[in-house]
mmCIF file of C-alpha atoms and ligand atoms in Angstrom:
data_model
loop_
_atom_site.group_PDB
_atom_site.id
_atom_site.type_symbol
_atom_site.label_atom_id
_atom_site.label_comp_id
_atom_site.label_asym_id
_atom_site.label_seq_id
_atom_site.Cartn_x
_atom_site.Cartn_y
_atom_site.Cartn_z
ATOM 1 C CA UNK N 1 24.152 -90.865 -136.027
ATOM 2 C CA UNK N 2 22.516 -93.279 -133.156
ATOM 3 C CA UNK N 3 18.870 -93.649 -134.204
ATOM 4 C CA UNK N 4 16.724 -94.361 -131.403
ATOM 5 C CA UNK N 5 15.389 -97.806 -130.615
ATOM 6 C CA UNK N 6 11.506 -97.683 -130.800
ATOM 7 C CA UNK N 7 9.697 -100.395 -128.970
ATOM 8 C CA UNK N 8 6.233 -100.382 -130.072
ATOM 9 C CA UNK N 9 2.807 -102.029 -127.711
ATOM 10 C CA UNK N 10 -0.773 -102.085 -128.995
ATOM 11 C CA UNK N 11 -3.405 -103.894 -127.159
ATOM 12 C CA UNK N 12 -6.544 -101.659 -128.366
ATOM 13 C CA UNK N 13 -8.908 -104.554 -129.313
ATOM 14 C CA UNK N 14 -8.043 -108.320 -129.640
ATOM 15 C CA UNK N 15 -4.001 -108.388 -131.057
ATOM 16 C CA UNK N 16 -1.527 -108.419 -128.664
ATOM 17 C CA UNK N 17 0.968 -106.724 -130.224
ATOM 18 C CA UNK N 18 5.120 -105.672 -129.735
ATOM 19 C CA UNK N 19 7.438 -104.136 -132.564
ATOM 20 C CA UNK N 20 11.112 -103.088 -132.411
ATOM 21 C CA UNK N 21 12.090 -100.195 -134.750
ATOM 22 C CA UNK N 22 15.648 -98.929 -135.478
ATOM 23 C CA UNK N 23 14.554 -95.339 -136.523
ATOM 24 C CA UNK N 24 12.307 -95.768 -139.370
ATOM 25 C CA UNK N 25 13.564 -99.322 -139.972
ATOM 26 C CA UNK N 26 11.359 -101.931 -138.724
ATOM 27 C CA UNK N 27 13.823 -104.489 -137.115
ATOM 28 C CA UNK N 28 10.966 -107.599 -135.573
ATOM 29 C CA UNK N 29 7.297 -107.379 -134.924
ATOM 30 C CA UNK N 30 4.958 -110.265 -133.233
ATOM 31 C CA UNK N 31 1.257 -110.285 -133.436
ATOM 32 C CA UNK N 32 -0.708 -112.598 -131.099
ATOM 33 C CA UNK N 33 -4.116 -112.905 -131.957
ATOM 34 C CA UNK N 34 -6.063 -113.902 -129.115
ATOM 35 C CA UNK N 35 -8.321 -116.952 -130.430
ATOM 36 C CA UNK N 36 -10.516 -117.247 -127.374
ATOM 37 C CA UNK N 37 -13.030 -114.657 -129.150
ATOM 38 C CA UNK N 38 -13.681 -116.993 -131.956
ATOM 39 C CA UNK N 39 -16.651 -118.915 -130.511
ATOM 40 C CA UNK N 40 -18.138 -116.047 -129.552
ATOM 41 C CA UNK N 41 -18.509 -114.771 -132.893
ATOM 42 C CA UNK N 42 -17.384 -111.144 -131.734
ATOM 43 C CA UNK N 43 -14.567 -109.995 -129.003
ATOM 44 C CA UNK N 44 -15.698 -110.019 -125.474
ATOM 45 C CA UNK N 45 -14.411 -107.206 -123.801
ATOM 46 C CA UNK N 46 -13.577 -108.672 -120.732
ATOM 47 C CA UNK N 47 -11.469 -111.860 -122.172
ATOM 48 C CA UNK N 48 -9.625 -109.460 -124.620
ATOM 49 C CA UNK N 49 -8.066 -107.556 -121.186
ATOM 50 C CA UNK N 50 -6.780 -110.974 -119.448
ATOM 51 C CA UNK N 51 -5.681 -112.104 -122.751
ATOM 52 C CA UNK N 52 -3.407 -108.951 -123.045
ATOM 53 C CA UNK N 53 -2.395 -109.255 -119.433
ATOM 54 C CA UNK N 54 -1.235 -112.580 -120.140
ATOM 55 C CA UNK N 55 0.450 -112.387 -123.823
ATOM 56 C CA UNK N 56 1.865 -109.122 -123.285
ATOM 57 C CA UNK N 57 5.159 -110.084 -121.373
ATOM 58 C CA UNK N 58 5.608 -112.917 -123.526
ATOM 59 C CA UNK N 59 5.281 -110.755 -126.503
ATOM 60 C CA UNK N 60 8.000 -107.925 -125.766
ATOM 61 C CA UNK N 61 10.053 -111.171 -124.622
ATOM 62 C CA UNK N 62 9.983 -112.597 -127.689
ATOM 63 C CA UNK N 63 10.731 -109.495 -129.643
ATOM 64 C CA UNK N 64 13.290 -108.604 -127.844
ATOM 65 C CA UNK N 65 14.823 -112.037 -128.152
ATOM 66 C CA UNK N 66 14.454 -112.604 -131.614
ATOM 67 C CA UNK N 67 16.232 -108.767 -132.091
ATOM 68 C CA UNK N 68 18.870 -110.205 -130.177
ATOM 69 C CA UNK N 69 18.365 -107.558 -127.535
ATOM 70 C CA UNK N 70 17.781 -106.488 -124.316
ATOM 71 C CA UNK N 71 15.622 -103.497 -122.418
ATOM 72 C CA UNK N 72 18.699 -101.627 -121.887
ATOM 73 C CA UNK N 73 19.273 -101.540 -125.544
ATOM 74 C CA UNK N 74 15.171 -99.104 -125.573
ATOM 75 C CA UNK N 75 15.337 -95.741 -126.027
ATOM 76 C CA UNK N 76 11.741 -94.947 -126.387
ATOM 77 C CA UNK N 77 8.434 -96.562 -125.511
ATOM 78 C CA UNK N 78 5.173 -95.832 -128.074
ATOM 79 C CA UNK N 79 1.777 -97.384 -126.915
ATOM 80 C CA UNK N 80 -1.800 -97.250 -127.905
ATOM 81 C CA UNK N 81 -3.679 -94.704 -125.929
ATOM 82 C CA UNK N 82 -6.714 -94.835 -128.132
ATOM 83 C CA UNK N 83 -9.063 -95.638 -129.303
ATOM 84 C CA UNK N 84 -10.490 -99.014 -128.381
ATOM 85 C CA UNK N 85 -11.420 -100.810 -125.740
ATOM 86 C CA UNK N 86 -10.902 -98.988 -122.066
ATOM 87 C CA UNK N 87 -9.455 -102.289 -120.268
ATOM 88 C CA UNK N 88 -7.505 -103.466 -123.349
ATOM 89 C CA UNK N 89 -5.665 -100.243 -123.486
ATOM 90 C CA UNK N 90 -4.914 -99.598 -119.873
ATOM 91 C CA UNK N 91 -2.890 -102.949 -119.737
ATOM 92 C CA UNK N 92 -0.700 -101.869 -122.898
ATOM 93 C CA UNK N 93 -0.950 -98.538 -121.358
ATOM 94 C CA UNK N 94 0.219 -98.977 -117.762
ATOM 95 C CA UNK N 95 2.851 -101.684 -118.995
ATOM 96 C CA UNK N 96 4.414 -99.089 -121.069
ATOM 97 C CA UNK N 97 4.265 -96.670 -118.362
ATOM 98 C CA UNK N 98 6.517 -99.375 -116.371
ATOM 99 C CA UNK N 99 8.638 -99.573 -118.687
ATOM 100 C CA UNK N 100 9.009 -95.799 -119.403
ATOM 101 C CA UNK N 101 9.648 -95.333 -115.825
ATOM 102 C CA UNK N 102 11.873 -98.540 -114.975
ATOM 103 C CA UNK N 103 14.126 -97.760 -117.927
ATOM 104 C CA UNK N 104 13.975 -93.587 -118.090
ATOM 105 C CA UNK N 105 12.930 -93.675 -121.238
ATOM 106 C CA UNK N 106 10.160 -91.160 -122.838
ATOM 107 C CA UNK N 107 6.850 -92.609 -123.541
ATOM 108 C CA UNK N 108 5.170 -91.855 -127.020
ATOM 109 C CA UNK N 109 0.946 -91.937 -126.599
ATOM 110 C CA UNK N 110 0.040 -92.784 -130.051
ATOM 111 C CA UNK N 111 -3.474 -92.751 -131.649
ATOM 112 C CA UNK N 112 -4.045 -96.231 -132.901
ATOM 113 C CA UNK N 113 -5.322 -94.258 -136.370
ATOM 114 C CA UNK N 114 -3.336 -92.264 -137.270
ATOM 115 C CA UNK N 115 -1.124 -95.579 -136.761
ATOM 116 C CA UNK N 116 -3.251 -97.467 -139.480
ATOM 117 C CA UNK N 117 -2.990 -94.248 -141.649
ATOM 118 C CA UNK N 118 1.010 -94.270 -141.650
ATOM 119 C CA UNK N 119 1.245 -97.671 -141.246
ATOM 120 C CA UNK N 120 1.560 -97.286 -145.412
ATOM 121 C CA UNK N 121 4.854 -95.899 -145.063
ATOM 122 C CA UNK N 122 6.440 -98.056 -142.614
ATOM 123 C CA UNK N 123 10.334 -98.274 -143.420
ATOM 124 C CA UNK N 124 10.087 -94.991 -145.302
ATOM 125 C CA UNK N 125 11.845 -91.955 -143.757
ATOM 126 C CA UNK N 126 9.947 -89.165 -145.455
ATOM 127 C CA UNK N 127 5.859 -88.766 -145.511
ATOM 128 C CA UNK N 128 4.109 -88.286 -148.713
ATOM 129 C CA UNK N 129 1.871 -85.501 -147.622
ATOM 130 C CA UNK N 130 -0.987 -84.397 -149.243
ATOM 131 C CA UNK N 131 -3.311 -87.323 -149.989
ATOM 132 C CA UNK N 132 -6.796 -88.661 -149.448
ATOM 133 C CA UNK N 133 -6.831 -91.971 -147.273
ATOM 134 C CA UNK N 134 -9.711 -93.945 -147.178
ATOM 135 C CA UNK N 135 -9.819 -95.276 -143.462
ATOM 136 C CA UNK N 136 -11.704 -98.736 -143.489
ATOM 137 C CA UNK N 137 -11.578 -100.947 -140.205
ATOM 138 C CA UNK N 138 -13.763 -102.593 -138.020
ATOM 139 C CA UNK N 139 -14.556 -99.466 -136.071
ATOM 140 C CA UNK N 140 -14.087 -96.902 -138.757
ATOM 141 C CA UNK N 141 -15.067 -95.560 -142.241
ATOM 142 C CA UNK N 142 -13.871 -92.495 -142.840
ATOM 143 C CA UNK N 143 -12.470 -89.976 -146.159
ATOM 144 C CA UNK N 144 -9.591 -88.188 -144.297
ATOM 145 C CA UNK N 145 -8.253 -85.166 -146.269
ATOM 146 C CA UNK N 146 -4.200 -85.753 -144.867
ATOM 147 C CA UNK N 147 -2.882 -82.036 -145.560
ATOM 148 C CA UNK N 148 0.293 -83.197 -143.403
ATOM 149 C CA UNK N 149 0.967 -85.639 -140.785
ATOM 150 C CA UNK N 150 -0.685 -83.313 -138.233
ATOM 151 C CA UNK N 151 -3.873 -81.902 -140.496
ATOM 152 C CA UNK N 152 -6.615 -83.541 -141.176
ATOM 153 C CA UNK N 153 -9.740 -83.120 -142.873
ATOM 154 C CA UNK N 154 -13.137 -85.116 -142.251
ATOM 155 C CA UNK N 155 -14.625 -85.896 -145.671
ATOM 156 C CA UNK N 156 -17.059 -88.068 -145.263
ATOM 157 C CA UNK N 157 -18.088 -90.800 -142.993
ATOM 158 C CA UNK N 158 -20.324 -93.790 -142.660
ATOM 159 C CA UNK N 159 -23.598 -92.865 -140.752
ATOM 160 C CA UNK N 160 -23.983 -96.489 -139.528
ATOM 161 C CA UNK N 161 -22.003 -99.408 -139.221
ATOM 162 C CA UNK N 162 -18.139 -99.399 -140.440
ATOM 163 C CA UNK N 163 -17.506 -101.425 -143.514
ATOM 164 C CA UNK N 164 -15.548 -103.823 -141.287
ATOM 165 C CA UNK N 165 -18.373 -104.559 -139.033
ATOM 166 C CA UNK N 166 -20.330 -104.830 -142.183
ATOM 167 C CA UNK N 167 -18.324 -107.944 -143.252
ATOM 168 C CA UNK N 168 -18.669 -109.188 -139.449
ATOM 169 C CA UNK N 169 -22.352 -108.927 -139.488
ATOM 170 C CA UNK N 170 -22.945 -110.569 -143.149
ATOM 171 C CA UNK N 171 -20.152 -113.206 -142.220
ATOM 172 C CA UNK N 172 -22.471 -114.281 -139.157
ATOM 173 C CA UNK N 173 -25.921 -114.236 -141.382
ATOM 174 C CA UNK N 174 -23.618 -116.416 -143.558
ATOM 175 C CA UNK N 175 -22.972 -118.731 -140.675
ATOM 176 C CA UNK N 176 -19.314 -118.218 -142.124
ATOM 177 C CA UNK N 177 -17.120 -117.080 -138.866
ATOM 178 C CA UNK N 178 -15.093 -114.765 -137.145
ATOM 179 C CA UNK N 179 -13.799 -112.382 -138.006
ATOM 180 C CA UNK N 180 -15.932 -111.866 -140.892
ATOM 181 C CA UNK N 181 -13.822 -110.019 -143.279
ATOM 182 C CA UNK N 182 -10.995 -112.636 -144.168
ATOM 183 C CA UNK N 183 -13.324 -115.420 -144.389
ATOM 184 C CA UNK N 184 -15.936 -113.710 -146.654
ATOM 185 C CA UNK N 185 -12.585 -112.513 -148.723
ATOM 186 C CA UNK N 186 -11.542 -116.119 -149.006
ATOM 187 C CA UNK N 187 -14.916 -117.468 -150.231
ATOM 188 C CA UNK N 188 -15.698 -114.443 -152.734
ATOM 189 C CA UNK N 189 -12.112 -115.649 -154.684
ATOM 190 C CA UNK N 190 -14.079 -119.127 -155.834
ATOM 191 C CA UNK N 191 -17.603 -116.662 -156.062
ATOM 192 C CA UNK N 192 -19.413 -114.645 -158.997
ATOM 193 C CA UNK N 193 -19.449 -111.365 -157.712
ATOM 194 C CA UNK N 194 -22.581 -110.684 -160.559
ATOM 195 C CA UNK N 195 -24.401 -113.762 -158.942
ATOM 196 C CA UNK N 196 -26.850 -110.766 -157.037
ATOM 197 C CA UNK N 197 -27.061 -107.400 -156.878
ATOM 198 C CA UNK N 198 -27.157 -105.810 -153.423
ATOM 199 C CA UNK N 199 -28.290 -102.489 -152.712
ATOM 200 C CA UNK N 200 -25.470 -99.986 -152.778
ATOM 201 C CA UNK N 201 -26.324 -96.521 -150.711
ATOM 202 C CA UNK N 202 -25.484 -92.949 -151.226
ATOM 203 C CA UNK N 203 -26.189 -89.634 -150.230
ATOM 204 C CA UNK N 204 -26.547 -86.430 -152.581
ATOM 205 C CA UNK N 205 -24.058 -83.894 -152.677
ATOM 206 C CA UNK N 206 -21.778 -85.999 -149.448
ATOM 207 C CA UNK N 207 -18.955 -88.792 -149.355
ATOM 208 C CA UNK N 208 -20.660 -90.711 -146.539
ATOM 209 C CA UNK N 209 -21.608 -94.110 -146.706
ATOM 210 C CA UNK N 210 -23.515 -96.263 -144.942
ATOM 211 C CA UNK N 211 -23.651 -100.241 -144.681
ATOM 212 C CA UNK N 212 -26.701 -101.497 -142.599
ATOM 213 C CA UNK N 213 -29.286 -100.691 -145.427
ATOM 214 C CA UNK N 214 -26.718 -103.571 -147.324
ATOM 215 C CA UNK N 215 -26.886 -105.962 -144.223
ATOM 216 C CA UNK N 216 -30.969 -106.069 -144.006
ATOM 217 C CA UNK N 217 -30.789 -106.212 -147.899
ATOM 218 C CA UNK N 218 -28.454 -110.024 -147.471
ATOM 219 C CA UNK N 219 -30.751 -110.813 -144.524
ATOM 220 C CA UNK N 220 -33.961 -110.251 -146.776
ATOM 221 C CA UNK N 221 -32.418 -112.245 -149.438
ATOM 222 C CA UNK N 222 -31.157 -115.267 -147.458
ATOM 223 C CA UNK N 223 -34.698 -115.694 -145.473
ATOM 224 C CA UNK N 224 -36.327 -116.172 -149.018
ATOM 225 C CA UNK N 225 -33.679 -118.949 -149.919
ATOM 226 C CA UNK N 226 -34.251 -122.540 -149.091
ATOM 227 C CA UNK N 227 -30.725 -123.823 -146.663
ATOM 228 C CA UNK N 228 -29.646 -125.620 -150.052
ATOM 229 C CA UNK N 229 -29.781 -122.881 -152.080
ATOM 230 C CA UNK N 230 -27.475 -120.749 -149.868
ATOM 231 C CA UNK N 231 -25.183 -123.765 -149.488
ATOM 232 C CA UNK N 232 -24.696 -124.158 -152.637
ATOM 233 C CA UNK N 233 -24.595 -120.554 -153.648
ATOM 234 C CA UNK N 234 -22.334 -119.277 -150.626
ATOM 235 C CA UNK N 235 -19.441 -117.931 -152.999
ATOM 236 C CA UNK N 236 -21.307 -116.330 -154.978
ATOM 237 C CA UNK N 237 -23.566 -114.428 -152.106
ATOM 238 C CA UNK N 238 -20.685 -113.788 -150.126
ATOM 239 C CA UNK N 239 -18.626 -112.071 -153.403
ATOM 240 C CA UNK N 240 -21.926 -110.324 -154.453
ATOM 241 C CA UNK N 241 -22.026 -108.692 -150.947
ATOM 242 C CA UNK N 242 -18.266 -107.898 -151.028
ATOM 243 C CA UNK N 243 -18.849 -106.533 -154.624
ATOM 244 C CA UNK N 244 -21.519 -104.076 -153.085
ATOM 245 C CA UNK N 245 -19.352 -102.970 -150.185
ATOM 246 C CA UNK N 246 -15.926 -102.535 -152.453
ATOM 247 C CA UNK N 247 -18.116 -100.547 -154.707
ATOM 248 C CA UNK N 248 -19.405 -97.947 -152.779
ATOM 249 C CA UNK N 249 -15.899 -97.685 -150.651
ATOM 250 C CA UNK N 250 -14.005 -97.701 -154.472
ATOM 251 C CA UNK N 251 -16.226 -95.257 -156.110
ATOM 252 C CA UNK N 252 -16.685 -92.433 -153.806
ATOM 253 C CA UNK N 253 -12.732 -92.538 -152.856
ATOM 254 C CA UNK N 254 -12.304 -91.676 -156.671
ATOM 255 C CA UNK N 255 -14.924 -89.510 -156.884
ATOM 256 C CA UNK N 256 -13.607 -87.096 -153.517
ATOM 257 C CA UNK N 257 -9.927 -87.528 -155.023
ATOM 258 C CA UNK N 258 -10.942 -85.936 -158.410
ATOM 259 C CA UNK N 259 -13.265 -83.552 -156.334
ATOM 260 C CA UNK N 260 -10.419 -82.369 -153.859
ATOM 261 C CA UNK N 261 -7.683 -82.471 -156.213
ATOM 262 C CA UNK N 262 -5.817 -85.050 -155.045
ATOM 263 C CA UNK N 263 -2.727 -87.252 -156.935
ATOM 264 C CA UNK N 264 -2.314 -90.193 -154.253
ATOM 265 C CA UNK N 265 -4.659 -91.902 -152.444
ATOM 266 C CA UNK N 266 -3.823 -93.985 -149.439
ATOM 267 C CA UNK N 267 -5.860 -97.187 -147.998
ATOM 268 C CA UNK N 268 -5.427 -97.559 -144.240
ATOM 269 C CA UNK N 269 -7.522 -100.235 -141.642
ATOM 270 C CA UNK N 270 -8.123 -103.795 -141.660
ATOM 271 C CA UNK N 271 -10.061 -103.843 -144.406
ATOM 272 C CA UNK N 272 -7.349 -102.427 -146.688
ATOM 273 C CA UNK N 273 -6.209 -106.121 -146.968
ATOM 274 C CA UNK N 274 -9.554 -106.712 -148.778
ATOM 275 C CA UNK N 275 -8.076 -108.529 -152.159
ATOM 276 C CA UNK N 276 -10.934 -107.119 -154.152
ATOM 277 C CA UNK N 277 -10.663 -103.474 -152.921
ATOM 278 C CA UNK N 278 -7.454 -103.450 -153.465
ATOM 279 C CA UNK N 279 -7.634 -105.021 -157.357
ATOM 280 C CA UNK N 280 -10.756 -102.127 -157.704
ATOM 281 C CA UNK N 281 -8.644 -99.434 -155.981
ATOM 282 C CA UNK N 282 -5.814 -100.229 -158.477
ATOM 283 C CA UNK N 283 -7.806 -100.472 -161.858
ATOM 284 C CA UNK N 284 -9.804 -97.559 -160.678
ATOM 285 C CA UNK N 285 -6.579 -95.366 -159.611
ATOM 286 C CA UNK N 286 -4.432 -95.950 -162.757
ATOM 287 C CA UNK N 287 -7.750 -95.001 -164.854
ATOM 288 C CA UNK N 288 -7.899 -91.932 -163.643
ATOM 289 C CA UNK N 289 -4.058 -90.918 -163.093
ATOM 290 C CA UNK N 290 -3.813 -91.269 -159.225
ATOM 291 C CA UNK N 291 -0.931 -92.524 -157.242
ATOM 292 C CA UNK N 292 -2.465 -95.612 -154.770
ATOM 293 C CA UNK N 293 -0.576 -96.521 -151.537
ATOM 294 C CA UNK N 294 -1.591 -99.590 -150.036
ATOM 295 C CA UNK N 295 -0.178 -100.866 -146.644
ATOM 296 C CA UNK N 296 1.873 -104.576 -146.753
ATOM 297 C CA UNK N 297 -0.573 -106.368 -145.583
ATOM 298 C CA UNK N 298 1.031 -107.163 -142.787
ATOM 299 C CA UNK N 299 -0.069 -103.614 -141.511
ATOM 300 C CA UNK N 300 -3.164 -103.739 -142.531
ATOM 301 C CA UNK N 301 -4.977 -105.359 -139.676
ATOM 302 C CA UNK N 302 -3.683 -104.505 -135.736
ATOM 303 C CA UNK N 303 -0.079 -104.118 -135.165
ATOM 304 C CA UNK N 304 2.564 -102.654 -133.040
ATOM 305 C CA UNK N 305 4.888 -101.845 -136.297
ATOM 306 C CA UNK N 306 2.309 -98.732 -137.421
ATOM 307 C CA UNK N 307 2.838 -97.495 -133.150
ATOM 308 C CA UNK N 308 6.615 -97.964 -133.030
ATOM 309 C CA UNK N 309 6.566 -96.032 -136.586
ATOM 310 C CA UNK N 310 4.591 -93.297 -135.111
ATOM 311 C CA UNK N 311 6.683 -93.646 -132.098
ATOM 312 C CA UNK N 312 9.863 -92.799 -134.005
ATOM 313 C CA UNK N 313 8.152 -89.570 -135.687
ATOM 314 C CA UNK N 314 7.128 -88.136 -132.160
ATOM 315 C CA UNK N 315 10.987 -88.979 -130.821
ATOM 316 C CA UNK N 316 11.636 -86.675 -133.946
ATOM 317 C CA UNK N 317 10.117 -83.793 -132.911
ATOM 318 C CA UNK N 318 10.443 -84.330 -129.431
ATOM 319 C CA UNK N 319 7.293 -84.654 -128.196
ATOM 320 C CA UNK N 320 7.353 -87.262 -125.643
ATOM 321 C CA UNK N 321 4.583 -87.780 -123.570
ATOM 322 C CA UNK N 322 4.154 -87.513 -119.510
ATOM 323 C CA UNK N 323 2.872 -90.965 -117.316
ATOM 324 C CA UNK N 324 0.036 -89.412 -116.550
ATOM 325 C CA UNK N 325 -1.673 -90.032 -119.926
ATOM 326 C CA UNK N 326 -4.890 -91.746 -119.581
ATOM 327 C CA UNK N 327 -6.425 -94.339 -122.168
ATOM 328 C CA UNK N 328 -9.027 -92.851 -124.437
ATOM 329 C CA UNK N 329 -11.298 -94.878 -125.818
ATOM 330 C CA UNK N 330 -13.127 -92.975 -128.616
ATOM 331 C CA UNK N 331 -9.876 -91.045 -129.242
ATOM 332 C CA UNK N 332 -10.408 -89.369 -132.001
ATOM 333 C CA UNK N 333 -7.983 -87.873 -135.028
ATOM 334 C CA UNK N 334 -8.088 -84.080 -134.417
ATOM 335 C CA UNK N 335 -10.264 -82.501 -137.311
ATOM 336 C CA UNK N 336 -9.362 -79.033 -138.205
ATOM 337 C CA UNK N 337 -10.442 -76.905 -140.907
HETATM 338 O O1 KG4 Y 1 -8.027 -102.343 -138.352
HETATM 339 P P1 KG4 Y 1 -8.552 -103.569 -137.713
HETATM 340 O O2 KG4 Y 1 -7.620 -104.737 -137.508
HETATM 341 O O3 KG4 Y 1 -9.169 -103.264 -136.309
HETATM 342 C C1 KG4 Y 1 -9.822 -102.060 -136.014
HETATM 343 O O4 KG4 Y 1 -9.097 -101.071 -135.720
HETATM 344 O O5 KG4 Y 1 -11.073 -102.072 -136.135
HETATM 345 O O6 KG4 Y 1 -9.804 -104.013 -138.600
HETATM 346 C C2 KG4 Y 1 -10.536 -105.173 -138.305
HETATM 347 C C3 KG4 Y 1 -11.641 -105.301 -139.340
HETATM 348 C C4 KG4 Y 1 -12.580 -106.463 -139.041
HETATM 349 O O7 KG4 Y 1 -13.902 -106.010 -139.156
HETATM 350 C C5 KG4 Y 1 -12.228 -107.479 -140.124
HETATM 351 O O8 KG4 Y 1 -13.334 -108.291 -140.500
HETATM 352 C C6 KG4 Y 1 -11.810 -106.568 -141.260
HETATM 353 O O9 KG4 Y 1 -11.073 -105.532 -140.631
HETATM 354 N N1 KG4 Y 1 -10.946 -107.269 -142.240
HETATM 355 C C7 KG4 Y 1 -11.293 -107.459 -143.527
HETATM 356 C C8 KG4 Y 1 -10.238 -108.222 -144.115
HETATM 357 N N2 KG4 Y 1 -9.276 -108.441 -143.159
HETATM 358 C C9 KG4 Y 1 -9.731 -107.831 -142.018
HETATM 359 N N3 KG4 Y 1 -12.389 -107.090 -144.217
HETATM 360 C C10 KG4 Y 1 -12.458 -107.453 -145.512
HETATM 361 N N4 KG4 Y 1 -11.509 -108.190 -146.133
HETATM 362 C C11 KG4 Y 1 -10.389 -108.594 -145.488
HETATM 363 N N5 KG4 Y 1 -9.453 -109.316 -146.124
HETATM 364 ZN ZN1 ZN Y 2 -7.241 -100.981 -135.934
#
């Protein structure tokens, strides 16, 4: 049987991104992360779209070349429609629609989540439906009850900032860098995670979280240090805040699995690549008898591989989309139930 020749795009935030897929075989992926946000300790909206303008061509180019193929060889287009940033998408957006057109292929509007949600099952060719995911990116921190790969359940949520921003905010207290979340991951490995104990927050009787309670807490702490102190004691601040965040995120993902009956438990979102998450989500999960998925972590941060996979389920069933599809920034994952 011919299985269809997914090209993947995502341009949602600062990754330029292009994946081939053979079915549900990855066959090449490039990522281009666009550096000129770095000294601006955050991604400027602006930069991020004529970044993607320019990388983007270069990007399927090389993709294609290094598949050893050619457009004609595409039978389906999958792109980002949301969410993220408006002018990021549209360029990923409208250069799919190109393509889509040029070639008469059918385009696949994917939502960049549900992307990082499957992205844990890239290569596989069946979905291991139910499970809880804990959704943890820059934008988003979210318990999703996944019923199937169309039914989802909100949980919980944070009521402030995502755990990713979190680490972007503390990283730039820190004086550390950007993006916040590697670096602070880095430093913790050489830190004492016991050096300080941050506040942790929860609410009764609810699986939200929230992270800017935590964020004033490292503030307050590093005003009453002298420079030298933090200097010298960076490691061990930065792995005491990580402890705090990995926590919370660890022990109310246990706590909803037991509650909601769940066997597997899937991490999804940037921070999935989080080392110490993942070593907590592991000891935690085989304590208590769950099965834990955790994307390569590869596909844990932006990528076009978790678009083109998504790609090749909507070929399955289908359910191609028309060009007039617009970009939607605060897509969101359809709640039901
Ligand atoms: O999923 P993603 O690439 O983009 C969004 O869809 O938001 O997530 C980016 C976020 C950033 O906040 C980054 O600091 C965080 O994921 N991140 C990490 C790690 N790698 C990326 N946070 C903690 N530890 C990491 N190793
Ligand atoms: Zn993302």
């Amino acid at each position: 049987m011919h299985q269809p020749i997914i090209l993947g795009i995502e341009t949602s935030c600062d990754e330029t991104a292009a994946a081939l897929f053979r079915g549900h075989e990855i066959i090449h992926h490039i990522t281009a992360t666009q550096l000129v946000h770095t000294s601006y300790g955050g991604v400027v909206p602006e930069y991020a779209s004529r970044e993607h303008n320019k990388l983007l061509g270069p990007v399927v180019r090389g993709v294609l070349e290094q598949s050893d193929m050619t457009l004609a060889d595409i039978d389906g287009i999958a792109v980002t429609q949301g969410p993220g940033l408006a002018g990021s998408l549209l360029v990923g957006l409208s250069y799919a629609k190109g393509l889509s057109l040029g070639l008469k292929v059918p385009l696949y509007g994917i939502n960049h989540i549900e992307g990082h949600i499957f992205a844990n099952f890239i290569g596989q060719s069946e979905l291991p439906t139910p499970f809880l995911c804990l959704l943890v990116s820059g934008g988003h921190t979210q318990l999703i009850n996944v019923e199937s790969s169309r039914s989802y359940k909100l949980i919980g949520q944070t009521r402030d900032d995502a755990a990713g921003e979190a680490f972007d905010k503390v990283a730039r207290l820190l004086g550390i860098g950007y993006p916040g979340g590697p670096l602070i991951d880095k430093l913790s490995k050489t830190g004492d995670h016991s050096f300080h104990q941050f506040s942790r927050s929860s609410f009764p009787d609810s699986y939200d979280f929230s992270f800017s309670g935590l964020k004033t807490n490292v503030l307050q702490y590093i005003n009453k240090q002298k420079p030298e102190f933090i200097r010298t004691h960076l490691e061990d601040i930065a792995a005491s805040f990580q402890e705090a965040v990995v926590d919370v995120l660890a022990k109310h993902t246990i706590k909803a699995a037991k509650d909601f009956g769940h066997e597997r438990i899937v991490l999804a979102g940037g921070v999935a690549a989080n080392s110490r998450l993942r070593e907590k989500m592991t000891e935690l999960s085989e304590q208590h008898g769950q099965e834990l998925y955790q994307p390569d972590l590869r596909y844990c941060t932006d990528n076009a591989a978790m678009i083109a996979y998504m790609g090749y389920w909507k070929s399955l069933l289908g359910s191609s989309d028309s060009l007039d599809i617009a970009a939607i920034p605060n897509l969101k994952l359809s709640f039901g139930g």
